[in-house]
Amino acid sequence: ATATGGTAPYTFAWSKVPAPLPGTFASSSTGPNSEQATGLTLGNYKVVVTDNAGARDSITFGVGENTGLTPV
């Protein structure tokens, strides 16, 4: 995810939808607050981006077998 606008720095909260357990995050390259997620398995995911001023935005997307990211 690439954040633009708002007030840097940004935090990124990745989760699988529905999350298997409360607070379960998708694997990411440098932890659950990383801008990039890696090792995502098939399924739907949500990333919530929060800027330094507390403003939030999110996107939900799907990871398919051969399709990569698919907006849902």
GROMACS .gro file of N, CA and C in nm:
model
  216
    1ALA      N    1   0.086  -0.117   0.000
    1ALA     CA    2   0.000   0.000   0.000
    1ALA      C    3   0.089   0.122   0.000
    2THR      N    4   0.051   0.220  -0.075
    2THR     CA    5   0.124   0.346  -0.076
    2THR      C    6   0.030   0.456  -0.031
    3ALA      N    7   0.067   0.523   0.074
    3ALA     CA    8  -0.017   0.631   0.128
    3ALA      C    9   0.029   0.764   0.072
    4THR      N   10  -0.066   0.848   0.035
    4THR     CA   11  -0.039   0.984  -0.008
    4THR      C   12  -0.138   1.076   0.060
    5GLY      N   13  -0.102   1.203   0.071
    5GLY     CA   14  -0.189   1.297   0.140
    5GLY      C   15  -0.177   1.277   0.290
    6GLY      N   16  -0.256   1.349   0.365
    6GLY     CA   17  -0.250   1.335   0.510
    6GLY      C   18  -0.118   1.383   0.565
    7THR      N   19  -0.088   1.340   0.686
    7THR     CA   20   0.033   1.382   0.756
    7THR      C   21   0.119   1.261   0.788
    8ALA      N   22   0.236   1.254   0.725
    8ALA     CA   23   0.327   1.142   0.753
    8ALA      C   24   0.381   1.157   0.896
    9PRO      N   25   0.423   1.049   0.959
    9PRO     CA   26   0.431   0.913   0.908
    9PRO      C   27   0.295   0.843   0.916
   10TYR      N   28   0.288   0.729   0.847
   10TYR     CA   29   0.167   0.650   0.841
   10TYR      C   30   0.188   0.516   0.911
   11THR      N   31   0.081   0.458   0.964
   11THR     CA   32   0.086   0.320   1.011
   11THR      C   33  -0.010   0.239   0.926
   12PHE      N   34   0.021   0.112   0.909
   12PHE     CA   35  -0.057   0.022   0.825
   12PHE      C   36  -0.097  -0.099   0.908
   13ALA      N   37  -0.227  -0.123   0.920
   13ALA     CA   38  -0.277  -0.240   0.994
   13ALA      C   39  -0.340  -0.337   0.894
   14TRP      N   40  -0.272  -0.448   0.870
   14TRP     CA   41  -0.318  -0.550   0.776
   14TRP      C   42  -0.395  -0.659   0.849
   15SER      N   43  -0.505  -0.706   0.790
   15SER     CA   44  -0.578  -0.818   0.850
   15SER      C   45  -0.644  -0.900   0.741
   16LYS      N   46  -0.662  -1.028   0.769
   16LYS     CA   47  -0.735  -1.116   0.678
   16LYS      C   48  -0.882  -1.102   0.710
   17VAL      N   49  -0.966  -1.099   0.609
   17VAL     CA   50  -1.110  -1.079   0.628
   17VAL      C   51  -1.181  -1.208   0.590
   18PRO      N   52  -1.257  -1.271   0.677
   18PRO     CA   53  -1.260  -1.241   0.819
   18PRO      C   54  -1.133  -1.291   0.885
   19ALA      N   55  -1.088  -1.220   0.986
   19ALA     CA   56  -0.966  -1.260   1.057
   19ALA      C   57  -0.991  -1.391   1.130
   20PRO      N   58  -0.897  -1.486   1.121
   20PRO     CA   59  -0.915  -1.614   1.190
   20PRO      C   60  -0.925  -1.597   1.342
   21LEU      N   61  -0.852  -1.502   1.397
   21LEU     CA   62  -0.857  -1.473   1.540
   21LEU      C   63  -0.853  -1.321   1.557
   22PRO      N   64  -0.916  -1.267   1.661
   22PRO     CA   65  -0.910  -1.122   1.681
   22PRO      C   66  -0.766  -1.073   1.685
   23GLY      N   67  -0.740  -0.964   1.611
   23GLY     CA   68  -0.607  -0.905   1.611
   23GLY      C   69  -0.506  -0.978   1.526
   24THR      N   70  -0.549  -1.075   1.443
   24THR     CA   71  -0.457  -1.148   1.357
   24THR      C   72  -0.424  -1.063   1.236
   25PHE      N   73  -0.296  -1.047   1.209
   25PHE     CA   74  -0.253  -0.965   1.098
   25PHE      C   75  -0.194  -1.051   0.988
   26ALA      N   76  -0.202  -1.001   0.867
   26ALA     CA   77  -0.135  -1.066   0.757
   26ALA      C   78   0.015  -1.053   0.778
   27SER      N   79   0.089  -1.145   0.722
   27SER     CA   80   0.234  -1.137   0.730
   27SER      C   81   0.281  -1.016   0.650
   28SER      N   82   0.374  -0.943   0.703
   28SER     CA   83   0.427  -0.829   0.630
   28SER      C   84   0.579  -0.831   0.636
   29SER      N   85   0.640  -0.749   0.552
   29SER     CA   86   0.785  -0.753   0.541
   29SER      C   87   0.856  -0.704   0.667
   30THR      N   88   0.796  -0.611   0.740
   30THR     CA   89   0.861  -0.560   0.861
   30THR      C   90   0.764  -0.554   0.978
   31GLY      N   91   0.664  -0.639   0.978
   31GLY     CA   92   0.566  -0.640   1.086
   31GLY      C   93   0.431  -0.588   1.039
   32PRO      N   94   0.329  -0.596   1.125
   32PRO     CA   95   0.193  -0.562   1.085
   32PRO      C   96   0.173  -0.415   1.052
   33ASN      N   97   0.268  -0.327   1.086
   33ASN     CA   98   0.253  -0.185   1.053
   33ASN      C   99   0.334  -0.145   0.930
   34SER      N  100   0.381  -0.243   0.853
   34SER     CA  101   0.461  -0.216   0.735
   34SER      C  102   0.375  -0.170   0.618
   35GLU      N  103   0.436  -0.092   0.530
   35GLU     CA  104   0.368  -0.047   0.409
   35GLU      C  105   0.347  -0.162   0.311
   36GLN      N  106   0.429  -0.268   0.319
   36GLN     CA  107   0.420  -0.380   0.226
   36GLN      C  108   0.389  -0.509   0.300
   37ALA      N  109   0.297  -0.586   0.245
   37ALA     CA  110   0.266  -0.718   0.300
   37ALA      C  111   0.322  -0.824   0.206
   38THR      N  112   0.376  -0.931   0.262
   38THR     CA  113   0.429  -1.040   0.181
   38THR      C  114   0.372  -1.171   0.233
   39GLY      N  115   0.379  -1.273   0.150
   39GLY     CA  116   0.337  -1.406   0.192
   39GLY      C  117   0.187  -1.419   0.213
   40LEU      N  118   0.108  -1.337   0.143
   40LEU     CA  119  -0.037  -1.346   0.159
   40LEU      C  120  -0.089  -1.473   0.094
   41THR      N  121  -0.174  -1.544   0.165
   41THR     CA  122  -0.236  -1.663   0.111
   41THR      C  123  -0.367  -1.623   0.042
   42LEU      N  124  -0.429  -1.718  -0.026
   42LEU     CA  125  -0.557  -1.690  -0.093
   42LEU      C  126  -0.658  -1.636   0.007
   43GLY      N  127  -0.735  -1.538  -0.035
   43GLY     CA  128  -0.840  -1.486   0.052
   43GLY      C  129  -0.852  -1.335   0.041
   44ASN      N  130  -0.934  -1.279   0.127
   44ASN     CA  131  -0.958  -1.136   0.130
   44ASN      C  132  -0.883  -1.071   0.245
   45TYR      N  133  -0.832  -0.951   0.220
   45TYR     CA  134  -0.753  -0.878   0.318
   45TYR      C  135  -0.800  -0.734   0.326
   46LYS      N  136  -0.771  -0.672   0.439
   46LYS     CA  137  -0.802  -0.531   0.459
   46LYS      C  138  -0.677  -0.464   0.516
   47VAL      N  139  -0.649  -0.344   0.466
   47VAL     CA  140  -0.541  -0.264   0.523
   47VAL      C  141  -0.602  -0.130   0.564
   48VAL      N  142  -0.577  -0.092   0.688
   48VAL     CA  143  -0.621   0.037   0.740
   48VAL      C  144  -0.497   0.124   0.756
   49VAL      N  145  -0.497   0.238   0.690
   49VAL     CA  146  -0.385   0.331   0.697
   49VAL      C  147  -0.426   0.448   0.786
   50THR      N  148  -0.341   0.477   0.885
   50THR     CA  149  -0.366   0.588   0.976
   50THR      C  150  -0.249   0.685   0.966
   51ASP      N  151  -0.282   0.814   0.949
   51ASP     CA  152  -0.173   0.912   0.941
   51ASP      C  153  -0.141   0.966   1.080
   52ASN      N  154  -0.041   1.052   1.089
   52ASN     CA  155   0.008   1.103   1.216
   52ASN      C  156  -0.097   1.188   1.288
   53ALA      N  157  -0.196   1.240   1.215
   53ALA     CA  158  -0.302   1.321   1.274
   53ALA      C  159  -0.421   1.236   1.319
   54GLY      N  160  -0.416   1.104   1.292
   54GLY     CA  161  -0.523   1.014   1.333
   54GLY      C  162  -0.628   0.990   1.226
   55ALA      N  163  -0.613   1.050   1.107
   55ALA     CA  164  -0.708   1.024   0.998
   55ALA      C  165  -0.685   0.883   0.945
   56ARG      N  166  -0.794   0.814   0.911
   56ARG     CA  167  -0.785   0.675   0.865
   56ARG      C  168  -0.854   0.657   0.731
   57ASP      N  169  -0.803   0.560   0.656
   57ASP     CA  170  -0.868   0.514   0.534
   57ASP      C  171  -0.835   0.366   0.520
   58SER      N  172  -0.916   0.294   0.445
   58SER     CA  173  -0.891   0.151   0.431
   58SER      C  174  -0.932   0.103   0.293
   59ILE      N  175  -0.880  -0.014   0.258
   59ILE     CA  176  -0.920  -0.082   0.136
   59ILE      C  177  -0.924  -0.231   0.165
   60THR      N  178  -1.020  -0.299   0.105
   60THR     CA  179  -1.031  -0.444   0.114
   60THR      C  180  -1.003  -0.498  -0.025
   61PHE      N  181  -0.924  -0.605  -0.033
   61PHE     CA  182  -0.888  -0.662  -0.162
   61PHE      C  183  -0.877  -0.813  -0.149
   62GLY      N  184  -0.884  -0.880  -0.263
   62GLY     CA  185  -0.873  -1.025  -0.266
   62GLY      C  186  -0.745  -1.070  -0.332
   63VAL      N  187  -0.691  -1.182  -0.285
   63VAL     CA  188  -0.575  -1.245  -0.347
   63VAL      C  189  -0.623  -1.378  -0.403
   64GLY      N  190  -0.612  -1.392  -0.535
   64GLY     CA  191  -0.655  -1.515  -0.601
   64GLY      C  192  -0.538  -1.600  -0.644
   65GLU      N  193  -0.567  -1.719  -0.697
   65GLU     CA  194  -0.461  -1.811  -0.736
   65GLU      C  195  -0.365  -1.752  -0.839
   66ASN      N  196  -0.420  -1.699  -0.948
   66ASN     CA  197  -0.334  -1.647  -1.054
   66ASN      C  198  -0.366  -1.503  -1.090
   67THR      N  199  -0.447  -1.439  -1.010
   67THR     CA  200  -0.493  -1.306  -1.047
   67THR      C  201  -0.428  -1.193  -0.971
   68GLY      N  202  -0.351  -1.221  -0.868
   68GLY     CA  203  -0.291  -1.115  -0.789
   68GLY      C  204  -0.396  -1.043  -0.709
   69LEU      N  205  -0.388  -0.910  -0.701
   69LEU     CA  206  -0.482  -0.831  -0.622
   69LEU      C  207  -0.609  -0.804  -0.703
   70THR      N  208  -0.723  -0.823  -0.640
   70THR     CA  209  -0.851  -0.796  -0.701
   70THR      C  210  -0.935  -0.713  -0.607
   71PRO      N  211  -0.975  -0.589  -0.645
   71PRO     CA  212  -1.062  -0.510  -0.555
   71PRO      C  213  -1.191  -0.584  -0.526
   72VAL      N  214  -1.238  -0.575  -0.402
   72VAL     CA  215  -1.366  -0.637  -0.364
   72VAL      C  216  -1.457  -0.533  -0.302
   0.00000   0.00000   0.00000
